């Protein structure tokens, strides 16, 4: 099994019309967050069907796939990495986390981040020091910054909200909409677990929050609550 075989299968499934739509959807124009990214034009179910065949891809081949110019090759690589992590023992999980973080420059769009980071990094950090999240939050990479936030989804599902709240506070002054969306999404997930924790955060910070972050965060609240927090 090798990266070349996977890429060949993906190219065979490609669709030019879908590729053009994906290039627009993922903002690949000059100056946009996905500038220069290339697409084959494949649906998510099609990619997952390919991944099922290559769940045990060797790490050197996985590295080739993850560094490929095509978006779909990279997302297949992170999906395979997720499957490897789920089945690995503690030692191998540590190696996978190291590989993931050392190749995060290729986890370079929001969908690649969102399908992988909470399963790999978030799961790994459940019972460990989490300072790496704050290092990532200070990175110059938008995608490292998003990895830091979305990784906390695993903690939220364990009713552990501290890091989500701290990172949301750090990101109050962030300039990019994709970080606002990620922060608001994670805050909304906190609210689904414990509404009082969310509203407590909003009571302090709603006037400082970027509007996108706020809208995402309050999505599941009552109309009356939404009106209260949207009125500055």
XYZ file of N, CA and C in Angstrom:
696
model
N 0.856 -1.198 0.000
C 0.000 0.000 0.000
C 0.885 1.237 0.000
N 0.584 2.192 -0.859
C 1.391 3.404 -0.873
C 0.556 4.617 -1.284
N 1.149 5.778 -1.059
C 0.459 7.038 -1.329
C 0.110 7.195 -2.803
N 0.973 6.685 -3.659
C 0.739 6.785 -5.106
C -0.542 6.059 -5.502
N -0.782 4.885 -4.916
C -1.994 4.129 -5.216
C -3.244 4.894 -4.798
N -3.178 5.494 -3.599
C -4.332 6.249 -3.105
C -4.598 7.442 -4.008
N -3.554 8.173 -4.340
C -3.733 9.339 -5.205
C -4.318 8.928 -6.556
N -3.858 7.804 -7.094
C -4.376 7.308 -8.371
C -5.882 7.033 -8.269
N -6.301 6.408 -7.171
C -7.724 6.122 -6.981
C -8.530 7.418 -6.849
N -7.986 8.370 -6.124
C -8.687 9.645 -5.940
C -8.819 10.392 -7.263
N -7.756 10.406 -8.034
C -7.797 11.082 -9.335
C -8.820 10.439 -10.261
N -8.963 9.130 -10.159
C -9.926 8.410 -10.998
C -11.368 8.787 -10.641
N -11.570 9.216 -9.404
C -12.912 9.613 -8.946
C -13.192 11.097 -9.158
N -12.213 11.825 -9.627
C -12.311 13.277 -9.719
C -13.401 13.774 -10.648
N -13.884 14.952 -10.333
C -14.932 15.598 -11.119
C -14.594 17.085 -11.211
N -14.409 17.568 -12.421
C -13.952 18.946 -12.630
C -14.935 19.973 -12.071
N -16.227 19.712 -12.231
C -17.235 20.646 -11.727
C -17.189 20.724 -10.199
N -17.082 19.561 -9.543
C -16.976 19.538 -8.085
C -15.685 20.206 -7.619
N -14.613 20.006 -8.372
C -13.332 20.616 -8.023
C -13.430 22.143 -8.047
N -14.096 22.670 -9.058
C -14.267 24.121 -9.168
C -15.114 24.660 -8.021
N -16.156 23.919 -7.669
C -17.009 24.331 -6.546
C -16.215 24.318 -5.241
N -15.412 23.278 -5.030
C -14.614 23.180 -3.808
C -13.583 24.305 -3.731
N -12.986 24.633 -4.849
C -11.998 25.715 -4.871
C -12.630 27.033 -4.446
N -13.878 27.250 -4.854
C -14.599 28.460 -4.439
C -15.003 28.379 -2.964
N -15.533 27.236 -2.570
C -16.048 27.049 -1.207
C -14.948 27.189 -0.159
N -13.752 26.684 -0.481
C -12.645 26.726 0.458
C -11.734 27.932 0.243
N -12.214 28.906 -0.458
C -11.585 30.226 -0.561
C -10.114 30.129 -1.012
N -9.938 29.674 -2.246
C -8.580 29.458 -2.746
C -8.050 30.623 -3.586
N -8.820 31.706 -3.669
C -8.381 32.855 -4.451
C -7.230 33.609 -3.798
N -6.644 34.512 -4.529
C -5.500 35.286 -4.033
C -5.893 36.061 -2.780
N -5.096 35.906 -1.750
C -5.335 36.606 -0.499
C -6.333 35.939 0.427
N -6.971 34.843 -0.035
C -7.930 34.137 0.806
C -7.224 33.053 1.617
N -7.936 32.517 2.615
C -7.267 31.608 3.551
C -6.791 30.313 2.898
N -7.425 29.881 1.808
C -7.008 28.652 1.133
C -6.267 28.923 -0.169
N -5.636 30.069 -0.257
C -4.995 30.478 -1.504
C -4.079 29.388 -2.084
N -4.323 29.072 -3.358
C -3.466 28.146 -4.084
C -3.785 26.672 -3.910
N -4.734 26.341 -3.021
C -5.063 24.939 -2.813
C -5.687 24.348 -4.084
N -5.449 23.078 -4.305
C -5.949 22.396 -5.504
C -6.889 21.269 -5.111
N -7.895 21.043 -5.933
C -8.913 20.032 -5.655
C -9.077 19.079 -6.820
N -9.364 17.837 -6.464
C -9.654 16.817 -7.468
C -11.141 16.811 -7.792
N -11.958 17.072 -6.774
C -13.409 17.085 -6.949
C -14.037 15.762 -6.565
N -14.005 15.445 -5.265
C -14.504 14.163 -4.759
C -15.403 14.416 -3.550
N -16.453 13.642 -3.419
C -17.342 13.780 -2.274
C -16.718 13.127 -1.043
N -17.204 13.525 0.121
C -16.722 12.941 1.376
C -16.947 11.425 1.432
N -18.130 10.919 1.067
C -18.309 9.460 1.065
C -17.314 8.738 0.161
N -16.991 9.335 -0.972
C -16.018 8.717 -1.874
C -14.635 8.652 -1.228
N -14.255 9.740 -0.560
C -12.963 9.744 0.124
C -12.927 8.698 1.232
N -14.012 8.599 1.995
C -14.050 7.633 3.093
C -13.988 6.198 2.590
N -14.546 5.957 1.413
C -14.487 4.606 0.848
C -13.055 4.234 0.481
N -12.288 5.216 0.041
C -10.885 4.981 -0.270
C -10.098 4.750 1.022
N -10.379 5.561 2.037
C -9.682 5.448 3.320
C -9.859 4.063 3.929
N -11.053 3.488 3.788
C -11.323 2.160 4.357
C -10.350 1.106 3.837
N -9.907 1.278 2.619
C -9.003 0.310 1.997
C -7.563 0.475 2.464
N -7.247 1.655 2.975
C -5.841 1.975 3.290
C -5.647 2.387 4.746
N -6.362 1.759 5.662
C -6.300 2.135 7.069
C -4.923 1.920 7.693
N -4.128 1.036 7.116
C -2.831 0.699 7.710
C -1.665 1.224 6.882
N -1.849 2.350 6.247
C -0.790 2.926 5.416
C 0.446 3.226 6.262
N 1.630 2.778 5.844
C 2.862 3.061 6.597
C 3.084 4.564 6.749
N 3.752 4.948 7.817
C 3.880 6.362 8.155
C 4.651 7.148 7.100
N 5.647 6.530 6.449
C 6.400 7.248 5.416
C 5.523 7.531 4.199
N 4.627 6.595 3.887
C 3.690 6.814 2.786
C 2.626 7.831 3.190
N 2.247 7.787 4.443
C 1.273 8.756 4.949
C 1.837 10.174 4.865
N 3.113 10.299 5.120
C 3.771 11.605 5.023
C 3.712 12.140 3.596
N 3.918 11.267 2.624
C 3.827 11.677 1.222
C 2.418 12.129 0.873
N 1.443 11.398 1.362
C 0.050 11.736 1.072
C -0.343 13.052 1.740
N 0.126 13.261 2.965
C -0.223 14.462 3.709
C 0.401 15.722 3.110
N 1.514 15.564 2.453
C 2.195 16.723 1.861
C 1.820 16.932 0.392
N 0.829 16.203 -0.083
C 0.439 16.305 -1.494
C -0.214 17.654 -1.791
N -0.131 18.067 -3.046
C -0.712 19.345 -3.456
C -2.236 19.323 -3.455
N -2.829 18.140 -3.576
C -4.284 18.058 -3.645
C -4.917 17.941 -2.264
N -5.918 18.755 -2.055
C -6.649 18.814 -0.795
C -7.185 17.444 -0.384
N -7.767 16.735 -1.329
C -8.369 15.436 -1.016
C -7.336 14.405 -0.565
N -6.125 14.488 -1.090
C -5.066 13.591 -0.630
C -4.736 13.890 0.827
N -4.665 15.163 1.158
C -4.322 15.542 2.533
C -5.429 15.147 3.511
N -6.680 15.326 3.109
C -7.755 14.960 4.035
C -7.829 13.443 4.195
N -7.549 12.696 3.149
C -7.476 11.234 3.301
C -6.359 10.857 4.269
N -5.252 11.577 4.192
C -4.129 11.297 5.087
C -4.516 11.511 6.546
N -5.212 12.602 6.850
C -5.573 12.843 8.254
C -6.655 11.867 8.707
N -7.542 11.463 7.804
C -8.549 10.464 8.159
C -7.904 9.119 8.477
N -6.885 8.752 7.718
C -6.151 7.514 8.010
C -5.419 7.644 9.338
N -4.836 8.820 9.577
C -4.124 9.056 10.834
C -5.072 8.925 12.029
N -6.280 9.421 11.889
C -7.295 9.279 12.937
C -7.565 7.808 13.221
N -7.730 7.014 12.169
C -7.999 5.584 12.351
C -6.823 4.876 13.010
N -5.614 5.238 12.623
C -4.428 4.653 13.247
C -4.365 4.998 14.730
N -4.688 6.247 15.055
C -4.650 6.692 16.445
C -5.663 5.931 17.303
N -6.853 5.747 16.773
C -7.905 5.070 17.533
C -7.494 3.661 17.946
N -6.709 3.003 17.113
C -6.359 1.605 17.352
C -4.989 1.429 18.011
N -4.256 2.521 18.199
C -2.885 2.436 18.682
C -2.813 2.324 20.201
N -1.700 1.766 20.683
C -1.441 1.769 22.117
C -0.860 3.130 22.506
N -0.588 3.327 23.795
C -0.148 4.627 24.296
C 1.140 5.094 23.622
N 2.093 4.208 23.464
C 3.370 4.578 22.849
C 3.172 5.036 21.402
N 2.429 4.248 20.636
C 2.202 4.599 19.235
C 1.362 5.863 19.103
N 0.435 6.059 20.049
C -0.352 7.299 20.035
C 0.550 8.522 20.206
N 1.523 8.405 21.090
C 2.463 9.501 21.276
C 3.208 9.823 19.993
N 3.619 8.787 19.274
C 4.309 8.988 17.997
C 3.391 9.643 16.967
N 2.125 9.244 16.957
C 1.165 9.828 16.012
C 0.936 11.302 16.317
N 0.823 11.630 17.599
C 0.654 13.034 17.992
C 1.868 13.851 17.558
N 3.068 13.322 17.788
C 4.289 14.020 17.368
C 4.303 14.228 15.857
N 3.911 13.200 15.125
C 3.861 13.298 13.666
C 2.846 14.366 13.244
N 1.681 14.336 13.857
C 0.612 15.285 13.523
C 1.074 16.728 13.746
N 1.667 16.988 14.896
C 2.083 18.349 15.220
C 3.261 18.803 14.360
N 4.152 17.883 14.047
C 5.320 18.258 13.240
C 4.966 18.428 11.758
N 3.766 17.994 11.379
C 3.311 18.156 9.995
C 2.045 19.011 9.912
N 1.822 19.821 10.931
C 0.573 20.599 10.969
C 0.488 21.628 9.845
N 1.634 21.934 9.209
C 1.582 22.874 8.090
C 0.782 22.320 6.914
N 0.588 20.992 6.899
C -0.205 20.366 5.845
C -1.670 20.163 6.253
N -1.946 20.350 7.536
C -3.338 20.304 8.021
C -3.855 21.728 7.876
N -4.016 22.138 6.623
C -4.054 23.561 6.310
C -5.368 24.041 5.702
N -6.448 23.520 6.229
C -7.754 24.117 5.979
C -8.674 23.654 7.102
N -9.790 24.332 7.258
C -10.609 24.085 8.447
C -11.180 22.673 8.488
N -11.461 22.079 7.324
C -12.019 20.729 7.348
C -10.981 19.694 7.776
N -9.722 19.875 7.354
C -8.658 18.973 7.791
C -8.454 19.076 9.297
N -8.480 20.284 9.809
C -8.358 20.504 11.250
C -9.510 19.843 11.996
N -10.730 20.118 11.539
C -11.922 19.759 12.322
C -12.195 18.257 12.381
N -11.731 17.499 11.382
C -11.968 16.047 11.417
C -10.880 15.302 12.180
N -9.830 15.998 12.582
C -8.679 15.276 13.120
C -8.196 15.718 14.487
N -8.163 17.016 14.755
C -7.406 17.473 15.921
C -8.000 17.027 17.250
N -9.333 17.047 17.381
C -9.918 16.652 18.675
C -9.784 15.159 18.918
N -9.754 14.372 17.833
C -9.604 12.920 17.972
C -8.161 12.566 18.331
N -7.212 13.266 17.740
C -5.799 12.946 17.960
C -5.236 13.750 19.136
N -5.095 15.047 18.969
C -4.472 15.859 20.016
C -5.361 15.987 21.247
N -6.646 16.227 21.030
C -7.558 16.365 22.165
C -7.606 15.114 23.018
N -7.732 13.967 22.392
C -7.784 12.700 23.128
C -6.478 12.461 23.877
N -5.367 12.747 23.234
C -4.059 12.539 23.842
C -3.880 13.395 25.103
N -4.395 14.606 25.068
C -4.172 15.552 26.166
C -5.174 15.420 27.313
N -6.115 14.511 27.205
C -7.132 14.391 28.254
C -6.527 14.275 29.653
N -5.469 13.494 29.797
C -4.863 13.281 31.114
C -3.431 13.799 31.174
N -3.131 14.818 30.322
C -1.754 15.323 30.251
C -1.718 16.849 30.324
N -0.524 17.364 30.475
C -0.321 18.807 30.445
C -0.786 19.374 29.103
N -1.478 20.495 29.132
C -2.090 21.037 27.912
C -1.440 22.331 27.430
N -0.240 22.585 27.880
C 0.425 23.836 27.504
C 0.651 23.938 25.999
N 0.730 22.802 25.313
C 0.904 22.821 23.860
C -0.229 23.592 23.180
N -1.428 23.546 23.744
C -2.552 24.273 23.145
C -2.296 25.772 23.140
N -1.672 26.254 24.198
C -1.411 27.686 24.305
C -0.221 28.088 23.436
N 0.710 27.157 23.243
C 1.785 27.392 22.271
C 1.196 27.490 20.866
N 0.293 26.580 20.545
C -0.346 26.610 19.225
C -1.168 27.882 19.032
N -1.797 28.339 20.093
C -2.625 29.549 19.992
C -1.787 30.785 19.670
N -0.480 30.718 19.975
C 0.427 31.838 19.705
C 1.164 31.680 18.385
N 0.909 30.581 17.696
C 1.578 30.328 16.421
C 1.188 31.376 15.384
N 2.041 31.539 14.389
C 1.711 32.420 13.262
C 0.776 31.749 12.276
N 0.532 30.455 12.472
C -0.332 29.698 11.573
C -1.784 29.748 12.043
N -2.655 30.181 11.162
C -4.087 30.181 11.445
C -4.571 28.787 11.791
N -4.010 27.777 11.128
C -4.476 26.406 11.317
C -4.002 25.844 12.651
N -2.791 26.180 13.086
C -2.356 25.808 14.439
C -3.273 26.428 15.488
N -3.642 27.673 15.259
C -4.523 28.369 16.194
C -5.893 27.693 16.259
N -6.389 27.264 15.111
C -7.677 26.557 15.102
C -7.549 25.172 15.731
N -6.438 24.495 15.491
C -6.196 23.201 16.135
C -6.288 23.345 17.653
N -5.693 24.395 18.191
C -5.722 24.613 19.641
C -7.155 24.652 20.161
N -8.007 25.385 19.488
C -9.382 25.549 19.958
C -10.221 24.293 19.737
N -10.218 23.749 18.536
C -11.110 22.628 18.222
C -10.691 21.354 18.965
N -9.420 21.254 19.331
C -8.982 20.106 20.129
C -9.719 20.026 21.460
N -10.191 21.162 21.963
C -10.874 21.164 23.264
C -12.252 20.513 23.201
N -12.730 20.181 22.006
C -14.020 19.504 21.895
C -14.027 18.202 22.695
N -12.906 17.501 22.694
C -12.811 16.261 23.463
C -12.962 16.528 24.954
N -12.373 17.614 25.434
C -12.498 17.961 26.857
C -13.939 18.316 27.205
N -14.558 19.084 26.317
C -15.948 19.501 26.541
C -16.841 18.281 26.722
N -16.611 17.264 25.922
C -17.423 16.050 26.007
C -17.195 15.291 27.310
N -16.155 15.685 28.045
C -15.904 15.136 29.381
C -16.291 16.149 30.464
N -17.059 17.176 30.064
C -17.492 18.247 30.974
C -16.316 19.003 31.587
N -15.287 19.174 30.798
C -14.088 19.908 31.194
C -13.998 21.138 30.282
N -14.287 22.302 30.826
C -14.474 23.492 29.989
C -13.359 24.534 30.117
N -12.446 24.326 31.040
C -11.468 25.363 31.381
C -10.691 25.865 30.171
N -10.137 24.949 29.395
C -9.278 25.368 28.283
C -10.073 26.042 27.171
N -11.279 25.584 26.947
C -12.139 26.241 25.952
C -12.379 27.689 26.338
N -12.670 27.934 27.594
C -12.949 29.285 28.059
C -11.696 30.164 28.018
N -10.568 29.600 28.415
C -9.324 30.374 28.401
C -8.914 30.739 26.976
N -9.016 29.776 26.063
C -8.665 30.065 24.675
C -9.652 31.030 24.034
N -10.921 30.919 24.389
C -11.919 31.862 23.869
C -11.596 33.285 24.319
N -11.128 33.407 25.542
C -10.731 34.730 26.037
C -9.520 35.248 25.263
N -8.551 34.365 25.016
C -7.367 34.759 24.241
C -7.759 35.219 22.840
N -8.750 34.542 22.244
C -9.136 34.819 20.864
C -10.148 35.955 20.715
N -10.489 36.617 21.795
C -11.437 37.739 21.704
C -10.945 38.820 20.750
N -9.639 38.990 20.656
C -9.079 40.039 19.796
C -8.494 39.483 18.499
N -8.760 38.217 18.231
C -8.237 37.624 16.995
C -8.892 38.285 15.786
N -8.144 38.354 14.701
C -8.614 39.079 13.521
C -9.369 38.215 12.515
N -9.252 36.896 12.614
C -9.780 36.051 11.529
C -11.109 35.404 11.878
N -12.006 35.451 10.906
C -13.350 34.902 11.055
C -13.348 33.405 11.365
N -12.387 32.666 10.820
C -12.355 31.224 11.056
C -12.050 30.876 12.516
N -11.321 31.740 13.182
C -11.075 31.548 14.613
C -12.294 31.974 15.413
N -12.967 33.016 14.978
C -14.218 33.429 15.633
C -15.250 32.302 15.557
N -15.348 31.680 14.384
C -16.310 30.592 14.201
C -15.958 29.391 15.081
N -14.675 29.037 15.108
C -14.253 27.896 15.924
C -14.502 28.157 17.408
N -14.197 29.361 17.864
C -14.399 29.702 19.272
C -15.880 29.699 19.627
N -16.689 30.291 18.768
C -18.129 30.307 19.008
C -18.727 28.914 18.998
N -18.240 28.086 18.105
C -18.699 26.692 18.031
C -18.387 25.955 19.331
N -17.147 26.094 19.816
C -16.771 25.402 21.043
C -17.549 25.950 22.245
N -17.768 27.244 22.280
C -18.573 27.816 23.368
C -20.006 27.287 23.319
N -20.547 27.153 22.118
C -21.888 26.582 21.977
C -21.924 25.156 22.510
N -20.869 24.379 22.233
C -20.791 23.015 22.749
C -20.729 23.005 24.276
N -20.029 23.968 24.842
C -20.009 24.105 26.305
C -21.423 24.352 26.816
N -22.134 25.264 26.163
C -23.495 25.592 26.573
C -24.452 24.419 26.484
N -24.234 23.535 25.534
C -25.074 22.340 25.412
C -24.874 21.400 26.592
N -23.680 21.461 27.187
C -23.376 20.638 28.358
C -23.794 21.326 29.658
N -23.514 22.627 29.717
C -23.824 23.390 30.927
C -24.081 24.840 30.528
N -25.346 25.179 30.393
C -25.708 26.515 29.910
C -25.211 27.601 30.846
N -25.165 27.326 32.128
C -24.744 28.351 33.089
C -23.275 28.734 32.890
N -22.442 27.783 32.463
C -21.044 28.100 32.194
C -20.948 29.035 30.990
N -21.709 28.733 29.947
C -21.715 29.596 28.768
C -22.229 30.989 29.103
N -23.362 31.070 29.751
C -23.927 32.392 30.043
C -23.038 33.178 31.009
N -22.349 32.468 31.898
C -21.410 33.146 32.779
C -20.284 33.790 31.983
N -19.783 33.085 30.970
C -18.753 33.641 30.094
C -19.314 34.813 29.295
N -20.503 34.635 28.759
C -21.119 35.691 27.954
C -21.410 36.936 28.773
N -21.815 36.764 30.015
C -22.104 37.918 30.870
C -20.880 38.816 31.018
N -19.717 38.203 31.024
C -18.478 38.971 31.184
C -17.964 39.518 29.852
N -18.085 38.723 28.785
C -17.361 39.043 27.561
C -18.217 39.359 26.335
N -19.539 39.260 26.416
C -20.322 39.367 25.175
C -20.133 40.711 24.466
N -19.852 41.762 25.210
C -19.670 43.072 24.585
C -18.326 43.189 23.878
N -17.405 42.298 24.214
C -16.074 42.322 23.601
C -15.935 41.304 22.481
N -16.862 40.363 22.396
C -16.731 39.267 21.443
C -16.980 39.720 20.010
N -16.170 39.225 19.064
C -16.505 39.440 17.649
C -17.911 38.911 17.383
N -18.649 39.574 16.521
C -20.060 39.220 16.322
C -20.236 37.788 15.835
N -19.337 37.322 14.980
C -19.450 35.947 14.501
C -19.283 34.965 15.646
N -18.297 35.186 16.499
C -18.090 34.315 17.656
C -19.335 34.308 18.535
N -19.894 35.479 18.761
C -21.074 35.592 19.615
C -22.274 34.879 18.998
N -22.500 35.072 17.719
C -23.642 34.426 17.059
C -23.546 32.905 17.130
N -22.362 32.383 16.891
C -22.175 30.932 16.981
C -22.409 30.449 18.410
N -21.913 31.197 19.380
C -21.986 30.777 20.782
C -23.420 30.718 21.302
N -24.266 31.636 20.852
C -25.619 31.740 21.415
C -26.672 31.001 20.594
N -26.234 30.255 19.602
C -27.161 29.631 18.652
C -28.234 28.779 19.314
N -27.915 28.102 20.414
C -28.858 27.198 21.068
C -29.591 27.844 22.248
N -29.341 29.112 22.502
C -30.018 29.790 23.600
C -31.417 30.223 23.175
N -32.218 30.624 24.125
C -33.586 31.059 23.837
C -33.586 32.375 23.068
N -34.660 32.683 22.349
C -34.744 33.964 21.640
C -34.517 35.164 22.562
N -35.031 35.095 23.763
C -34.871 36.197 24.714
C -33.405 36.363 25.109
N -32.741 35.240 25.361
C -31.321 35.300 25.689
C -30.488 35.821 24.521
N -30.806 35.359 23.330
C -30.095 35.835 22.144
C -30.212 37.344 22.006
N -31.423 37.829 22.173
C -31.653 39.277 22.058
C -30.842 40.028 23.095
N -30.814 39.496 24.309
C -30.068 40.158 25.387
C -28.590 40.264 25.037
N -27.996 39.171 24.570
C -26.559 39.186 24.325
C -26.173 39.888 23.026
N -27.078 39.933 22.075
C -26.780 40.632 20.824
C -26.966 42.134 20.936
N -27.597 42.589 21.997
C -27.804 44.023 22.205
C -26.674 44.548 23.059
N -25.787 45.278 22.431
C -24.629 45.781 23.165
C -24.914 47.159 23.749
